[in-house]
Coordinates of C-alpha atoms in Angstrom, one line a residue:
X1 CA 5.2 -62.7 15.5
X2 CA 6.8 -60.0 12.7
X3 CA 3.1 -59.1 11.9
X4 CA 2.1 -58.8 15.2
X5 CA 5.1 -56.4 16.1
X6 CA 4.0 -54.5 13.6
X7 CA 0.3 -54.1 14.3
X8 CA 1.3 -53.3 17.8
X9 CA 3.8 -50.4 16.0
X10 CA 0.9 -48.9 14.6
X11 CA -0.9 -49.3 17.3
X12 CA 1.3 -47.1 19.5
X13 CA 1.5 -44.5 16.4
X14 CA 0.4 -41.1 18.0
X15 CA -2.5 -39.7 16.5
X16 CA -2.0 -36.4 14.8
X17 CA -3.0 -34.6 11.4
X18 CA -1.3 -35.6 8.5
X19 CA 2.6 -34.5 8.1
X20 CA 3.5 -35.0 11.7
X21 CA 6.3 -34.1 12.9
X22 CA 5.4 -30.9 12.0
X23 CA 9.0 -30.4 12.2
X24 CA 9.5 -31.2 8.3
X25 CA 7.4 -28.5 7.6
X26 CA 10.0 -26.3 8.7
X27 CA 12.3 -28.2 6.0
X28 CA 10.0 -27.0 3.2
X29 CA 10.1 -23.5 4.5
X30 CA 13.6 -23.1 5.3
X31 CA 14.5 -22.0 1.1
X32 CA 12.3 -19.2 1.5
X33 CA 13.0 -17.9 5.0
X34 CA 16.8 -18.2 3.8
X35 CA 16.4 -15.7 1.1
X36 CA 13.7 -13.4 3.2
X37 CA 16.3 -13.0 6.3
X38 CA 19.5 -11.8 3.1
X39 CA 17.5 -9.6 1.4
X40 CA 14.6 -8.7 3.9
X41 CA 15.9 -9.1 7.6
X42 CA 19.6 -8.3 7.6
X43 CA 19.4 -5.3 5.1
X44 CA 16.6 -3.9 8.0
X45 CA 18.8 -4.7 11.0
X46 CA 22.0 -3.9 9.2
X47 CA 20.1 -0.2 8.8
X48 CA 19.4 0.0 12.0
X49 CA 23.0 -0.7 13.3
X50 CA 23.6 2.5 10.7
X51 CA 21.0 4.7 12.3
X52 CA 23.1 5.0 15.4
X53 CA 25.9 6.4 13.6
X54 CA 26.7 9.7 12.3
X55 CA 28.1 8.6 9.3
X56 CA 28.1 10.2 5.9
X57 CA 28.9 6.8 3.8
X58 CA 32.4 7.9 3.2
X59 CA 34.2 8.4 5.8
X60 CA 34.3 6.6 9.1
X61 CA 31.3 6.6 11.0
X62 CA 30.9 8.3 14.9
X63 CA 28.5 6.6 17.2
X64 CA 25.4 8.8 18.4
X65 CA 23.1 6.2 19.7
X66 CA 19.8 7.6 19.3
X67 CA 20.9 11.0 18.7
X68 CA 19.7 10.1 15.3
X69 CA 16.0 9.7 16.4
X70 CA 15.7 12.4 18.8
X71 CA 16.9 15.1 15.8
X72 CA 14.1 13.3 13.6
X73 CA 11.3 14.3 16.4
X74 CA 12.6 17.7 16.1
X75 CA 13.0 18.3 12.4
X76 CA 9.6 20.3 11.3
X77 CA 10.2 20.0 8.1
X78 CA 9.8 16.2 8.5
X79 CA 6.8 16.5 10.8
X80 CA 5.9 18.2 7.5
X81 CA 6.8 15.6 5.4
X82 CA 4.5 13.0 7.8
X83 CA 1.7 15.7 7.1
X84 CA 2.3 15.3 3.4
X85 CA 2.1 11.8 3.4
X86 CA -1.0 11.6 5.5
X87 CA -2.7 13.6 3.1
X88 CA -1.7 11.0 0.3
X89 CA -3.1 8.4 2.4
X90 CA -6.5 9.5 1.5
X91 CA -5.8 9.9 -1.9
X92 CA -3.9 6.3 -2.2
X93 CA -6.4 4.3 0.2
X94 CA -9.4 6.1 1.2
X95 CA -10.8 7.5 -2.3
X96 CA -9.6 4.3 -3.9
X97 CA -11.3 2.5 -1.8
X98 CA -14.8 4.9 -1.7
X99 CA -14.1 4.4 -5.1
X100 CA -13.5 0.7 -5.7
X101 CA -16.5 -0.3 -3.9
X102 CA -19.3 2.2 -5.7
X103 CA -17.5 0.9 -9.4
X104 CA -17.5 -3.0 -8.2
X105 CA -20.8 -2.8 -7.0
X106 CA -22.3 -0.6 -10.2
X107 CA -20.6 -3.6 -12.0
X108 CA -21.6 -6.7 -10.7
X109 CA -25.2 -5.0 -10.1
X110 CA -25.8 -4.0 -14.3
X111 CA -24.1 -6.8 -15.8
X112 CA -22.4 -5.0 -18.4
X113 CA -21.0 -7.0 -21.0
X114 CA -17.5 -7.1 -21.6
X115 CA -16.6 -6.9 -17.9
X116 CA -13.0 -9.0 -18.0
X117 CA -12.1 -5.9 -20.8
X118 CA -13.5 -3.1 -17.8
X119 CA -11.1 -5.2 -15.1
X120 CA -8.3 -5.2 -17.0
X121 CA -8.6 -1.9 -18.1
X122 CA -8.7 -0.4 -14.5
X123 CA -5.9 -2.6 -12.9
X124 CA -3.4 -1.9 -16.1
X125 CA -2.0 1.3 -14.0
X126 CA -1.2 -1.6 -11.3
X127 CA 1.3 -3.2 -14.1
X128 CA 2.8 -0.1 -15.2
X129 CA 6.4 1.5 -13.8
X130 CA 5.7 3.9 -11.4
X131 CA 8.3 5.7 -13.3
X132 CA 6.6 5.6 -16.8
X133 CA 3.3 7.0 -14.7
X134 CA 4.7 9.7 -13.3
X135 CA 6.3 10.8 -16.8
X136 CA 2.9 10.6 -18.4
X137 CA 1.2 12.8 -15.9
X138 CA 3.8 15.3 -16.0
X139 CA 3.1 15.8 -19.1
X140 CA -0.7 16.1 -18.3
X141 CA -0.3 18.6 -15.7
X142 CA 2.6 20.7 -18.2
X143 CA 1.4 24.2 -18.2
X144 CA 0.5 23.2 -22.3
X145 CA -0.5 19.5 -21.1
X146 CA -3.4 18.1 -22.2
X147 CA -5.3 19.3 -18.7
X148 CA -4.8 22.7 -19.1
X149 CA -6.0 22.4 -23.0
X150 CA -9.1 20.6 -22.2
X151 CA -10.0 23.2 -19.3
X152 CA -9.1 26.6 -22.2
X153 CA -11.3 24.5 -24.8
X154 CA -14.3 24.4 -22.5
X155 CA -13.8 28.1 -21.3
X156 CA -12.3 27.5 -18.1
X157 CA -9.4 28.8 -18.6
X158 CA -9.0 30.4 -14.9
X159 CA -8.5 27.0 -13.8
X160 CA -5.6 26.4 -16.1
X161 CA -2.6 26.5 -13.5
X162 CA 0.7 24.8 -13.4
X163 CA -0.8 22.1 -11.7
X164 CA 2.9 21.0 -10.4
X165 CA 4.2 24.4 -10.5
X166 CA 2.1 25.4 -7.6
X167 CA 2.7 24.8 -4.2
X168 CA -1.0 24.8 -3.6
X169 CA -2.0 22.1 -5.9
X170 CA 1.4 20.2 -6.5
X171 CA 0.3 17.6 -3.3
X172 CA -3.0 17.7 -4.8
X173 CA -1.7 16.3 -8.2
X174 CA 0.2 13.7 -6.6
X175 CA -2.4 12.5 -5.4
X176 CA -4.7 11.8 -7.8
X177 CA -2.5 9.7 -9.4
X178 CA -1.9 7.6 -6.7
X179 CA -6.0 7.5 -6.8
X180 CA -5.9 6.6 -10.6
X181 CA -3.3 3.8 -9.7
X182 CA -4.9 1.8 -6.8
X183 CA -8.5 2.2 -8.0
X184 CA -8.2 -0.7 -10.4
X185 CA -6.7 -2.6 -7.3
X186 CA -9.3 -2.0 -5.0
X187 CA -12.3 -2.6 -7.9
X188 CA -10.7 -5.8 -8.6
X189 CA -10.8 -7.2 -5.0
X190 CA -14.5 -6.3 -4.4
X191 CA -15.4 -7.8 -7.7
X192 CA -13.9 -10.6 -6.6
X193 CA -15.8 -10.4 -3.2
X194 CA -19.2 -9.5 -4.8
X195 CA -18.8 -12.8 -6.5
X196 CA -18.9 -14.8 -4.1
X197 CA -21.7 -13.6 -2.6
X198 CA -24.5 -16.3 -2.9
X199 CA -27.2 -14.9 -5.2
X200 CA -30.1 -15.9 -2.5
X201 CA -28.8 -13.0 -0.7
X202 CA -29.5 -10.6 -3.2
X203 CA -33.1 -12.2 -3.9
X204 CA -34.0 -11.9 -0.2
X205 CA -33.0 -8.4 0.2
X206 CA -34.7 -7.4 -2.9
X207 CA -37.8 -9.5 -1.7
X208 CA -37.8 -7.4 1.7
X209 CA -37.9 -4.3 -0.4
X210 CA -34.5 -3.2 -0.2
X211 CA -32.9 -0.2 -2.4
X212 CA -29.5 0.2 -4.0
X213 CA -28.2 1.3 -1.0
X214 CA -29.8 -0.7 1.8
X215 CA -28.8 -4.0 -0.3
X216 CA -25.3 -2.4 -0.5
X217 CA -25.1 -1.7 3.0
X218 CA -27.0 -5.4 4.4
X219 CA -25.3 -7.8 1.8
X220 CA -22.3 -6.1 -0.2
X221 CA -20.7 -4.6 2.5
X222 CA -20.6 -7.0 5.3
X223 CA -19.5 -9.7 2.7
X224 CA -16.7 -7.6 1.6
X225 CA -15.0 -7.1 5.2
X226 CA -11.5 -9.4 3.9
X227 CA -11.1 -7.6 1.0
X228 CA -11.6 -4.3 2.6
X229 CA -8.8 -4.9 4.7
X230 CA -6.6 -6.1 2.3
X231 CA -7.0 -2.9 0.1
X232 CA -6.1 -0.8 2.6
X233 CA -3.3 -2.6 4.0
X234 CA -1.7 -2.5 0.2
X235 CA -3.0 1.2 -0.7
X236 CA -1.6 2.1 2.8
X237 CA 1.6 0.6 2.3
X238 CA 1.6 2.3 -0.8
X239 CA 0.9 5.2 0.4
X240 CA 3.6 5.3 3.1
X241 CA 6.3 4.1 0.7
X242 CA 5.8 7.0 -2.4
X243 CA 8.6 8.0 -3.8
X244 CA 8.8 7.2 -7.6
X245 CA 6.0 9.7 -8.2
X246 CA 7.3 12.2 -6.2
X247 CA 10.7 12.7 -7.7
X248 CA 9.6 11.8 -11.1
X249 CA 6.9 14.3 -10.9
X250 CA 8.0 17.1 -8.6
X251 CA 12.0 17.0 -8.2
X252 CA 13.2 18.6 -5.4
X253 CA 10.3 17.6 -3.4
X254 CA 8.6 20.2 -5.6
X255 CA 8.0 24.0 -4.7
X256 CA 8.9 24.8 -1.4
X257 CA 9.1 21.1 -0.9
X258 CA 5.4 21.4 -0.6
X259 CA 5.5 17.5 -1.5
X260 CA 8.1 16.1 0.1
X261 CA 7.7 12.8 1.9
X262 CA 9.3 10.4 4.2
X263 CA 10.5 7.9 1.4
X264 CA 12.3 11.5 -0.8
X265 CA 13.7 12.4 2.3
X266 CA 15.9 9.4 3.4
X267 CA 16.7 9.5 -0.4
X268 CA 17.7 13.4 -0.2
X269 CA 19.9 12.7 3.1
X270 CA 21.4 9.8 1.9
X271 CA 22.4 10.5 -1.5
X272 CA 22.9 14.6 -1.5
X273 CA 23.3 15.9 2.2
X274 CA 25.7 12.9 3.2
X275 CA 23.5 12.4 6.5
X276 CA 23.8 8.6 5.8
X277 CA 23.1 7.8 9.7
X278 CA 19.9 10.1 9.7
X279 CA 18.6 8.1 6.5
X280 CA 18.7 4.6 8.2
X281 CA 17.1 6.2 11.5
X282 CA 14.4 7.8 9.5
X283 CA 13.9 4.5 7.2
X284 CA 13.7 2.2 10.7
X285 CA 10.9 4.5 11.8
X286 CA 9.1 4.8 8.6
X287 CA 9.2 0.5 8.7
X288 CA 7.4 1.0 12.4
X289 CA 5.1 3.3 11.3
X290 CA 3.9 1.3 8.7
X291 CA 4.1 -2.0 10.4
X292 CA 2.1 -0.3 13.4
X293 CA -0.9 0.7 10.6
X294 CA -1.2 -2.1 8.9
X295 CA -1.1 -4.4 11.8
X296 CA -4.3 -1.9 12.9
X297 CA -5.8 -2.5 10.1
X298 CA -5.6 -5.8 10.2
X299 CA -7.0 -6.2 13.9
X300 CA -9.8 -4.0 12.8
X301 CA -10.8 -5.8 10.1
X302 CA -10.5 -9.4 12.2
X303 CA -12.5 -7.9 15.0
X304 CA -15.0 -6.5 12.3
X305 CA -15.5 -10.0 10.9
X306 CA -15.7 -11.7 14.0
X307 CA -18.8 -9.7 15.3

């Protein structure tokens, strides 16, 4: 009768994928989600509380609603600041990328030997302190850097410049680092893309008389959709979020704050002008911006696969 009670049990089991309830899943997650709502979710809503203050962290705070926001559309020297960053934005994420996918490509298409030593070698700037980066390449661009030296001992020396000095090329010279830094990230990626590319692809290409660039454009590129997005969702993000570089590099959001960005500015307002409140409102919209980009990217690149 016990066993037959017990066959009947299983019986009436409802069928389901393994690990049902899926409520205990929630168990496993609930560490992580604890710690990502102290230090992730309540600092963000706690800022935004701040942003409808006019408060300059000292003294107590006056409510403005979104006084705040409306004096950030109207600040053009912020507007400027936007304009700055979207001009790194091609240095961190479209040129690495261009980049990334002509070096991966060259890679896996020659088979050079020692190709873990060439990986490494272009993702070490990933691994090294923004801060220790932006030293080095001050040093570089010095008006007796290494840059400038190089250019005299070739006879160029009309091109020598204070690279950093200038308001002209300061933004520039910014850049280019960023480029130098999220190159290795993007080559990385695509070699790991190109790899899993089934070889018979490449054979049939090649057998249907395809070039360097027809194969790159019928079989690399398609296969590398994923990655694609994911290296511009970081470089973007990375983009968007400069600061290190910027005040290690240029202090005072160099000449004529012809480098200023959104990150140095909520550091400037909160930390020398007092304008605490402003700071949070401009951090908040910075956060959008950049969840509104990458969440594009990311329905581009989903589409773009699906087709």
């Amino acid at each position: 009768m016990a066993a037959g009670e017990q066959r009947g049990a299983r019986r009436r089991r409802p069928a389901g994928p393994p690990g049902e309830p899926r409520r205990v899943g929630y168990l496993y997650l609930l560490p992580a989600l604890v710690v990502h709502a102290l230090f992730l979710l309540f600092p963000l809503a706690r800022g935004a509380w701040i942003s409808l203050f006019d408060w300059d962290g000292l003294t107590l705070g006056r409510w403005v609603g979104w006084e705040n926001y409306r004096a950030l559309v109207a600040d053009a020297g912020l507007r400027a600041a936007f304009g700055h960053v979207a001009v790194l934005l091609v240095f961190f994420s479209v040129l690495p990328i261009a980049v990334g996918l002509v070096l991966a490509t060259a890679l896996h298409r020659t088979r050079v030997r020692g190709l873990a030593f060439f990986r490494t070698a272009l993702f070490l700037p990933q691994v090294v302190a923004m801060v220790v980066v932006g030293v080095a390449w001050r040093n570089i661009y010095a008006p007796n850097g290494s840059l400038n030296r190089a250019l005299r001992s070739v006879g160029l020396d009309s091109w020598a410049t204070s690279w950093l000095g200038d308001a002209d090329t300061a933004l520039v010279a910014v850049g280019f680092v960023g480029t130098w830094v999220q190159t290795g990230l993007a080559v990385v990626l695509f070699l790991g893309g190109i790899g899993r590319i089934p070889h018979e692809s490449f054979e049939a290409a090649r057998l249907d008389g395809a070039g360097v660039v027809w194969e790159f454009r019928a079989v690399v590129l398609p296969a590398l959709r994923a990655e694609i997005g994911i290296a511009a969702t970081l470089t973007t993000i990375a983009a968007l979020r400069t600061f290190d570089l910027v005040y290690v590099m240029t202090p005072l959001g160099g000449p004529g704050r012809s480098t200023t960005v959104p990150a140095y500015e909520i550091y400037h307002r909160a930390f020398h002008s007092g304008q605490v409140g402003s700071a949070a409102a401009l951090g908040v919209a910075l956060t959008a911006l950049t969840f509104l980009i990458t969440m594009g990217i990311a329905r581009i690149t989903r589409e773009e696969r699906a087709r």
